[in-house]
Amino acid sequence: MDTKNVITVIVVVVVVGLVGFLCLKMGEDKDSRIPSSYRPFGVSGKNPGQMKSPSGVALDVSGNIYVADTGNNRIQVYDSKTLKLLYSWGEDGSDVGQFDKPIALAFSKDGDLFVLDRQNSRIQKFSPDGKFISEIGSLGQETGQLAFPRGMYIDKDNFLYVADTENNRIQKFTLDGNFVFAFGEFGTGSGVFNHPEGVAVDSVGNIYVADTGNSRIQKFNSEGQFITQWGIKGTNKGEFMTPSALAVYFSNEQEFLYVVDSSNCTISKYTSGGEHKSEWGGKGNSDNQISAPASIFVTKDEDIYVADSGNDRIVKMTYWNMPDNIKINDKSSDNKSKDKNSSGIGEENNSNNTTTLVPQVDVKPDEAPPEKVEPKAKESKKDVKDKKSEEKTKTQTTTKSSSSSNDSGVTNVVPVPSAPIKNDGSFEEDEGGEEEDDSNSFSAPSKPKFNPKNQESVDF
């Protein structure tokens, strides 16, 4: 084999390996992507269908969108397809069915709606059509009492968790309002809080708390015992200023935690262990921007609804659905076939908030990837005859690249290595020291505590 062919094969091996590596890296985790579609709805105002500082959003089993229209002290319900207002209820006050800054929403398995009525320090329970059922909590420091709470969550077992913000604790209730337990106090160490505003629970009962004043997320077991924490104060990716709302998404393989940072105006996604996966947002009023986001709801299809409080609207964010011919790297399939290249969703494109797709690269075992070659001039019959005669006199044959000529005189050449390739990419010779002929195939390697006597109403 001549030097030119050796170099060609080495270049091909390096290029194929590099392409495969890039495909694997860019497609190794679809959960690192960011939404590709943003659909905001709502306009500022107090008329029906309009919004003023909406702070809570949730969907019922039919997909209807419920909004805590905080500044207007009412609940509004929209059709998820047409985004038209279906009905609403509520007014300013402290009687049952009235609100003073409704700030968070949650549905039980039975379809009842729970509304966190912040300035009234209570939770009201309604039927889906707005009929009052009961209430939980009252202003105070005792167990079962609340002090201007900001977040709540209903788990898969129908238990209600409340981020009792001014009491610096998390409380757990039955849906009938019976107190179960509480944990936390004011502080900066592990397991204590500084005005927690968000809470969420995963499928095995682990409790996640947005420890807002300490700019971090804390994770506890189902009994309220500290497990871990992550986050530092800052504005860079993976950092928090005021993490304020949480949502857990259950996927087929693992669970993820979505975090809303109201000051940084970002949505970020983490594994249940705190590994940062992706982040997007930014302050503004464009479709893909948000201002003072207050809550988040994630559907089973991982559609995301954010209460964009500063822009008086709700924003629906969706991921692009992958077509069948685009493959995402699956760790299980990697174990079965490690020598195959995979592809999937790549890194986010910061210039236009889109996602780059990398197609799968397949190299057949019986052929080398084609390469661009320069055209050769036709050989005369005499040159061919002389070359053949010259080859017969040699004691060792030399493999040549097969070529074919077209009418224009351009020859298309496909390089074929003349010796087997070792796993390390080198060539080996047979026992007789002769090189193999062109029948050989090429294979690419694969704050202080709350005192109700001194406490003033917190500005929203």
PDB file of N, CA, C and O in Angstrom, residues 365-418:
ATOM      1  N   PRO A 365     -20.324  -1.710   7.089  1.00  0.00           N
ATOM      2  CA  PRO A 365     -19.096  -2.454   7.345  1.00  0.00           C
ATOM      3  C   PRO A 365     -18.360  -2.853   6.087  1.00  0.00           C
ATOM      4  O   PRO A 365     -17.207  -3.199   6.139  1.00  0.00           O
ATOM      5  N   ASP A 366     -19.006  -2.818   4.940  1.00  0.00           N
ATOM      6  CA  ASP A 366     -18.343  -3.304   3.740  1.00  0.00           C
ATOM      7  C   ASP A 366     -17.901  -2.183   2.824  1.00  0.00           C
ATOM      8  O   ASP A 366     -17.574  -2.401   1.679  1.00  0.00           O
ATOM      9  N   GLU A 367     -17.913  -0.956   3.304  1.00  0.00           N
ATOM     10  CA  GLU A 367     -17.421   0.111   2.452  1.00  0.00           C
ATOM     11  C   GLU A 367     -16.936   1.280   3.284  1.00  0.00           C
ATOM     12  O   GLU A 367     -17.321   1.458   4.415  1.00  0.00           O
ATOM     13  N   ALA A 368     -16.024   2.042   2.688  1.00  0.00           N
ATOM     14  CA  ALA A 368     -15.496   3.220   3.367  1.00  0.00           C
ATOM     15  C   ALA A 368     -16.320   4.433   3.006  1.00  0.00           C
ATOM     16  O   ALA A 368     -16.931   4.475   1.944  1.00  0.00           O
ATOM     17  N   PRO A 369     -16.366   5.436   3.878  1.00  0.00           N
ATOM     18  CA  PRO A 369     -17.079   6.658   3.533  1.00  0.00           C
ATOM     19  C   PRO A 369     -16.461   7.289   2.299  1.00  0.00           C
ATOM     20  O   PRO A 369     -15.247   7.306   2.139  1.00  0.00           O
ATOM     21  N   PRO A 370     -17.296   7.786   1.388  1.00  0.00           N
ATOM     22  CA  PRO A 370     -16.751   8.398   0.171  1.00  0.00           C
ATOM     23  C   PRO A 370     -15.995   9.660   0.483  1.00  0.00           C
ATOM     24  O   PRO A 370     -16.299  10.355   1.430  1.00  0.00           O
ATOM     25  N   GLU A 371     -15.003   9.936  -0.292  1.00  0.00           N
ATOM     26  CA  GLU A 371     -14.260  11.164  -0.125  1.00  0.00           C
ATOM     27  C   GLU A 371     -14.141  11.877  -1.457  1.00  0.00           C
ATOM     28  O   GLU A 371     -14.232  11.279  -2.531  1.00  0.00           O
ATOM     29  N   LYS A 372     -13.970  13.166  -1.390  1.00  0.00           N
ATOM     30  CA  LYS A 372     -13.852  13.969  -2.591  1.00  0.00           C
ATOM     31  C   LYS A 372     -12.462  13.808  -3.171  1.00  0.00           C
ATOM     32  O   LYS A 372     -11.466  13.872  -2.453  1.00  0.00           O
ATOM     33  N   VAL A 373     -12.403  13.584  -4.463  1.00  0.00           N
ATOM     34  CA  VAL A 373     -11.108  13.409  -5.116  1.00  0.00           C
ATOM     35  C   VAL A 373     -11.022  14.322  -6.327  1.00  0.00           C
ATOM     36  O   VAL A 373     -12.019  14.747  -6.896  1.00  0.00           O
ATOM     37  N   GLU A 374      -9.815  14.603  -6.690  1.00  0.00           N
ATOM     38  CA  GLU A 374      -9.581  15.431  -7.860  1.00  0.00           C
ATOM     39  C   GLU A 374      -9.652  14.565  -9.112  1.00  0.00           C
ATOM     40  O   GLU A 374      -9.254  13.402  -9.113  1.00  0.00           O
ATOM     41  N   PRO A 375     -10.134  15.095 -10.210  1.00  0.00           N
ATOM     42  CA  PRO A 375     -10.226  14.308 -11.443  1.00  0.00           C
ATOM     43  C   PRO A 375      -8.850  13.968 -11.998  1.00  0.00           C
ATOM     44  O   PRO A 375      -7.897  14.713 -11.861  1.00  0.00           O
ATOM     45  N   LYS A 376      -8.770  12.795 -12.599  1.00  0.00           N
ATOM     46  CA  LYS A 376      -7.545  12.340 -13.253  1.00  0.00           C
ATOM     47  C   LYS A 376      -7.748  12.321 -14.758  1.00  0.00           C
ATOM     48  O   LYS A 376      -8.831  12.057 -15.256  1.00  0.00           O
ATOM     49  N   ALA A 377      -6.665  12.513 -15.456  1.00  0.00           N
ATOM     50  CA  ALA A 377      -6.739  12.423 -16.916  1.00  0.00           C
ATOM     51  C   ALA A 377      -6.751  10.980 -17.346  1.00  0.00           C
ATOM     52  O   ALA A 377      -6.224  10.102 -16.668  1.00  0.00           O
ATOM     53  N   LYS A 378      -7.379  10.709 -18.484  1.00  0.00           N
ATOM     54  CA  LYS A 378      -7.412   9.346 -19.016  1.00  0.00           C
ATOM     55  C   LYS A 378      -6.019   8.882 -19.376  1.00  0.00           C
ATOM     56  O   LYS A 378      -5.158   9.639 -19.817  1.00  0.00           O
ATOM     57  N   GLU A 379      -5.812   7.611 -19.169  1.00  0.00           N
ATOM     58  CA  GLU A 379      -4.547   7.019 -19.585  1.00  0.00           C
ATOM     59  C   GLU A 379      -4.696   6.492 -21.003  1.00  0.00           C
ATOM     60  O   GLU A 379      -5.720   5.918 -21.357  1.00  0.00           O
ATOM     61  N   SER A 380      -3.613   6.619 -21.774  1.00  0.00           N
ATOM     62  CA  SER A 380      -3.644   6.081 -23.136  1.00  0.00           C
ATOM     63  C   SER A 380      -3.519   4.580 -23.109  1.00  0.00           C
ATOM     64  O   SER A 380      -3.100   3.986 -22.116  1.00  0.00           O
ATOM     65  N   LYS A 381      -3.912   3.932 -24.173  1.00  0.00           N
ATOM     66  CA  LYS A 381      -3.826   2.468 -24.256  1.00  0.00           C
ATOM     67  C   LYS A 381      -2.395   1.998 -24.096  1.00  0.00           C
ATOM     68  O   LYS A 381      -2.113   0.959 -23.491  1.00  0.00           O
ATOM     69  N   LYS A 382      -1.457   2.774 -24.666  1.00  0.00           N
ATOM     70  CA  LYS A 382      -0.051   2.377 -24.563  1.00  0.00           C
ATOM     71  C   LYS A 382       0.403   2.425 -23.114  1.00  0.00           C
ATOM     72  O   LYS A 382       1.097   1.514 -22.637  1.00  0.00           O
ATOM     73  N   ASP A 383      -0.011   3.495 -22.358  1.00  0.00           N
ATOM     74  CA  ASP A 383       0.381   3.587 -20.950  1.00  0.00           C
ATOM     75  C   ASP A 383      -0.178   2.434 -20.147  1.00  0.00           C
ATOM     76  O   ASP A 383       0.477   1.875 -19.266  1.00  0.00           O
ATOM     77  N   VAL A 384      -1.415   2.049 -20.431  1.00  0.00           N
ATOM     78  CA  VAL A 384      -2.038   0.928 -19.713  1.00  0.00           C
ATOM     79  C   VAL A 384      -1.287  -0.354 -19.986  1.00  0.00           C
ATOM     80  O   VAL A 384      -1.010  -1.165 -19.101  1.00  0.00           O
ATOM     81  N   LYS A 385      -0.945  -0.574 -21.254  1.00  0.00           N
ATOM     82  CA  LYS A 385      -0.244  -1.798 -21.643  1.00  0.00           C
ATOM     83  C   LYS A 385       1.116  -1.862 -20.973  1.00  0.00           C
ATOM     84  O   LYS A 385       1.541  -2.904 -20.461  1.00  0.00           O
ATOM     85  N   ASP A 386       1.838  -0.725 -20.972  1.00  0.00           N
ATOM     86  CA  ASP A 386       3.158  -0.699 -20.339  1.00  0.00           C
ATOM     87  C   ASP A 386       3.059  -0.945 -18.842  1.00  0.00           C
ATOM     88  O   ASP A 386       3.900  -1.624 -18.245  1.00  0.00           O
ATOM     89  N   LYS A 387       2.029  -0.400 -18.201  1.00  0.00           N
ATOM     90  CA  LYS A 387       1.878  -0.574 -16.755  1.00  0.00           C
ATOM     91  C   LYS A 387       1.588  -2.015 -16.395  1.00  0.00           C
ATOM     92  O   LYS A 387       2.083  -2.565 -15.420  1.00  0.00           O
ATOM     93  N   LYS A 388       0.710  -2.658 -17.179  1.00  0.00           N
ATOM     94  CA  LYS A 388       0.409  -4.065 -16.933  1.00  0.00           C
ATOM     95  C   LYS A 388       1.644  -4.911 -17.068  1.00  0.00           C
ATOM     96  O   LYS A 388       1.902  -5.851 -16.307  1.00  0.00           O
ATOM     97  N   SER A 389       2.435  -4.633 -18.093  1.00  0.00           N
ATOM     98  CA  SER A 389       3.661  -5.404 -18.312  1.00  0.00           C
ATOM     99  C   SER A 389       4.628  -5.200 -17.165  1.00  0.00           C
ATOM    100  O   SER A 389       5.318  -6.128 -16.734  1.00  0.00           O
ATOM    101  N   GLU A 390       4.667  -4.011 -16.640  1.00  0.00           N
ATOM    102  CA  GLU A 390       5.565  -3.700 -15.541  1.00  0.00           C
ATOM    103  C   GLU A 390       5.167  -4.403 -14.263  1.00  0.00           C
ATOM    104  O   GLU A 390       5.996  -4.862 -13.493  1.00  0.00           O
ATOM    105  N   GLU A 391       3.845  -4.555 -14.061  1.00  0.00           N
ATOM    106  CA  GLU A 391       3.354  -5.196 -12.840  1.00  0.00           C
ATOM    107  C   GLU A 391       3.668  -6.680 -12.826  1.00  0.00           C
ATOM    108  O   GLU A 391       3.889  -7.292 -11.773  1.00  0.00           O
ATOM    109  N   LYS A 392       3.662  -7.309 -13.997  1.00  0.00           N
ATOM    110  CA  LYS A 392       3.906  -8.747 -14.059  1.00  0.00           C
ATOM    111  C   LYS A 392       5.318  -9.094 -13.626  1.00  0.00           C
ATOM    112  O   LYS A 392       5.603 -10.224 -13.227  1.00  0.00           O
ATOM    113  N   THR A 393       6.241  -8.148 -13.760  1.00  0.00           N
ATOM    114  CA  THR A 393       7.633  -8.430 -13.437  1.00  0.00           C
ATOM    115  C   THR A 393       7.930  -8.261 -11.954  1.00  0.00           C
ATOM    116  O   THR A 393       9.029  -8.593 -11.521  1.00  0.00           O
ATOM    117  N   LYS A 394       7.027  -7.727 -11.196  1.00  0.00           N
ATOM    118  CA  LYS A 394       7.257  -7.507  -9.755  1.00  0.00           C
ATOM    119  C   LYS A 394       7.010  -8.782  -8.967  1.00  0.00           C
ATOM    120  O   LYS A 394       6.146  -9.554  -9.293  1.00  0.00           O
ATOM    121  N   THR A 395       7.753  -8.993  -7.854  1.00  0.00           N
ATOM    122  CA  THR A 395       7.579 -10.177  -7.013  1.00  0.00           C
ATOM    123  C   THR A 395       6.501  -9.962  -5.980  1.00  0.00           C
ATOM    124  O   THR A 395       6.010 -10.922  -5.387  1.00  0.00           O
ATOM    125  N   GLN A 396       6.161  -8.746  -5.695  1.00  0.00           N
ATOM    126  CA  GLN A 396       5.121  -8.454  -4.695  1.00  0.00           C
ATOM    127  C   GLN A 396       4.069  -7.568  -5.333  1.00  0.00           C
ATOM    128  O   GLN A 396       4.407  -6.558  -5.925  1.00  0.00           O
ATOM    129  N   THR A 397       2.827  -7.986  -5.275  1.00  0.00           N
ATOM    130  CA  THR A 397       1.745  -7.242  -5.918  1.00  0.00           C
ATOM    131  C   THR A 397       1.391  -6.016  -5.092  1.00  0.00           C
ATOM    132  O   THR A 397       1.547  -6.015  -3.878  1.00  0.00           O
ATOM    133  N   THR A 398       0.927  -5.026  -5.776  1.00  0.00           N
ATOM    134  CA  THR A 398       0.511  -3.784  -5.109  1.00  0.00           C
ATOM    135  C   THR A 398      -0.962  -3.526  -5.403  1.00  0.00           C
ATOM    136  O   THR A 398      -1.356  -3.565  -6.556  1.00  0.00           O
ATOM    137  N   THR A 399      -1.696  -3.327  -4.358  1.00  0.00           N
ATOM    138  CA  THR A 399      -3.137  -3.094  -4.529  1.00  0.00           C
ATOM    139  C   THR A 399      -3.390  -1.688  -5.046  1.00  0.00           C
ATOM    140  O   THR A 399      -2.799  -0.726  -4.565  1.00  0.00           O
ATOM    141  N   LYS A 400      -4.232  -1.640  -6.002  1.00  0.00           N
ATOM    142  CA  LYS A 400      -4.575  -0.329  -6.570  1.00  0.00           C
ATOM    143  C   LYS A 400      -6.037   0.017  -6.287  1.00  0.00           C
ATOM    144  O   LYS A 400      -6.840  -0.855  -6.083  1.00  0.00           O
ATOM    145  N   SER A 401      -6.305   1.273  -6.275  1.00  0.00           N
ATOM    146  CA  SER A 401      -7.694   1.722  -6.106  1.00  0.00           C
ATOM    147  C   SER A 401      -8.416   1.519  -7.420  1.00  0.00           C
ATOM    148  O   SER A 401      -7.900   1.837  -8.494  1.00  0.00           O
ATOM    149  N   SER A 402      -9.585   0.905  -7.331  1.00  0.00           N
ATOM    150  CA  SER A 402     -10.377   0.682  -8.532  1.00  0.00           C
ATOM    151  C   SER A 402     -10.931   1.997  -9.026  1.00  0.00           C
ATOM    152  O   SER A 402     -11.342   2.843  -8.254  1.00  0.00           O
ATOM    153  N   SER A 403     -10.960   2.164 -10.312  1.00  0.00           N
ATOM    154  CA  SER A 403     -11.437   3.421 -10.880  1.00  0.00           C
ATOM    155  C   SER A 403     -12.302   3.172 -12.091  1.00  0.00           C
ATOM    156  O   SER A 403     -12.197   2.144 -12.751  1.00  0.00           O
ATOM    157  N   SER A 404     -13.161   4.147 -12.334  1.00  0.00           N
ATOM    158  CA  SER A 404     -14.026   4.080 -13.502  1.00  0.00           C
ATOM    159  C   SER A 404     -14.083   5.432 -14.151  1.00  0.00           C
ATOM    160  O   SER A 404     -14.136   6.447 -13.468  1.00  0.00           O
ATOM    161  N   SER A 405     -14.069   5.489 -15.452  1.00  0.00           N
ATOM    162  CA  SER A 405     -14.044   6.760 -16.166  1.00  0.00           C
ATOM    163  C   SER A 405     -15.401   7.049 -16.771  1.00  0.00           C
ATOM    164  O   SER A 405     -16.084   6.155 -17.239  1.00  0.00           O
ATOM    165  N   ASN A 406     -15.787   8.340 -16.734  1.00  0.00           N
ATOM    166  CA  ASN A 406     -17.008   8.731 -17.415  1.00  0.00           C
ATOM    167  C   ASN A 406     -16.662   9.400 -18.722  1.00  0.00           C
ATOM    168  O   ASN A 406     -15.491   9.542 -19.089  1.00  0.00           O
ATOM    169  N   ASP A 407     -17.669   9.805 -19.446  1.00  0.00           N
ATOM    170  CA  ASP A 407     -17.428  10.351 -20.776  1.00  0.00           C
ATOM    171  C   ASP A 407     -16.639  11.639 -20.758  1.00  0.00           C
ATOM    172  O   ASP A 407     -16.007  12.022 -21.742  1.00  0.00           O
ATOM    173  N   SER A 408     -16.676  12.371 -19.627  1.00  0.00           N
ATOM    174  CA  SER A 408     -15.988  13.648 -19.566  1.00  0.00           C
ATOM    175  C   SER A 408     -14.534  13.498 -19.185  1.00  0.00           C
ATOM    176  O   SER A 408     -13.797  14.462 -19.097  1.00  0.00           O
ATOM    177  N   GLY A 409     -14.113  12.270 -18.910  1.00  0.00           N
ATOM    178  CA  GLY A 409     -12.736  12.035 -18.544  1.00  0.00           C
ATOM    179  C   GLY A 409     -12.464  12.138 -17.072  1.00  0.00           C
ATOM    180  O   GLY A 409     -11.323  12.132 -16.639  1.00  0.00           O
ATOM    181  N   VAL A 410     -13.530  12.252 -16.205  1.00  0.00           N
ATOM    182  CA  VAL A 410     -13.358  12.333 -14.772  1.00  0.00           C
ATOM    183  C   VAL A 410     -13.422  10.941 -14.178  1.00  0.00           C
ATOM    184  O   VAL A 410     -14.341  10.193 -14.441  1.00  0.00           O
ATOM    185  N   THR A 411     -12.475  10.623 -13.372  1.00  0.00           N
ATOM    186  CA  THR A 411     -12.423   9.293 -12.762  1.00  0.00           C
ATOM    187  C   THR A 411     -12.878   9.370 -11.318  1.00  0.00           C
ATOM    188  O   THR A 411     -12.360  10.178 -10.548  1.00  0.00           O
ATOM    189  N   ASN A 412     -13.853   8.531 -10.925  1.00  0.00           N
ATOM    190  CA  ASN A 412     -14.337   8.460  -9.551  1.00  0.00           C
ATOM    191  C   ASN A 412     -13.585   7.373  -8.820  1.00  0.00           C
ATOM    192  O   ASN A 412     -13.607   6.219  -9.235  1.00  0.00           O
ATOM    193  N   VAL A 413     -12.939   7.740  -7.696  1.00  0.00           N
ATOM    194  CA  VAL A 413     -12.099   6.786  -6.979  1.00  0.00           C
ATOM    195  C   VAL A 413     -12.638   6.585  -5.577  1.00  0.00           C
ATOM    196  O   VAL A 413     -12.924   7.550  -4.879  1.00  0.00           O
ATOM    197  N   VAL A 414     -12.780   5.324  -5.155  1.00  0.00           N
ATOM    198  CA  VAL A 414     -13.149   4.989  -3.787  1.00  0.00           C
ATOM    199  C   VAL A 414     -11.972   4.276  -3.158  1.00  0.00           C
ATOM    200  O   VAL A 414     -11.631   3.170  -3.558  1.00  0.00           O
ATOM    201  N   PRO A 415     -11.264   4.875  -2.194  1.00  0.00           N
ATOM    202  CA  PRO A 415     -10.090   4.227  -1.614  1.00  0.00           C
ATOM    203  C   PRO A 415     -10.487   3.006  -0.806  1.00  0.00           C
ATOM    204  O   PRO A 415     -11.434   3.041  -0.034  1.00  0.00           O
ATOM    205  N   VAL A 416      -9.740   1.915  -0.989  1.00  0.00           N
ATOM    206  CA  VAL A 416      -9.970   0.690  -0.232  1.00  0.00           C
ATOM    207  C   VAL A 416      -8.661   0.280   0.404  1.00  0.00           C
ATOM    208  O   VAL A 416      -7.662   0.113  -0.290  1.00  0.00           O
ATOM    209  N   PRO A 417      -8.583   0.169   1.729  1.00  0.00           N
ATOM    210  CA  PRO A 417      -7.322  -0.210   2.371  1.00  0.00           C
ATOM    211  C   PRO A 417      -6.913  -1.611   1.953  1.00  0.00           C
ATOM    212  O   PRO A 417      -7.740  -2.483   1.765  1.00  0.00           O
ATOM    213  N   SER A 418      -5.634  -1.811   1.837  1.00  0.00           N
ATOM    214  CA  SER A 418      -5.140  -3.098   1.363  1.00  0.00           C
ATOM    215  C   SER A 418      -4.694  -4.004   2.479  1.00  0.00           C
ATOM    216  O   SER A 418      -4.075  -5.039   2.221  1.00  0.00           O
TER     217      SER A 418
END
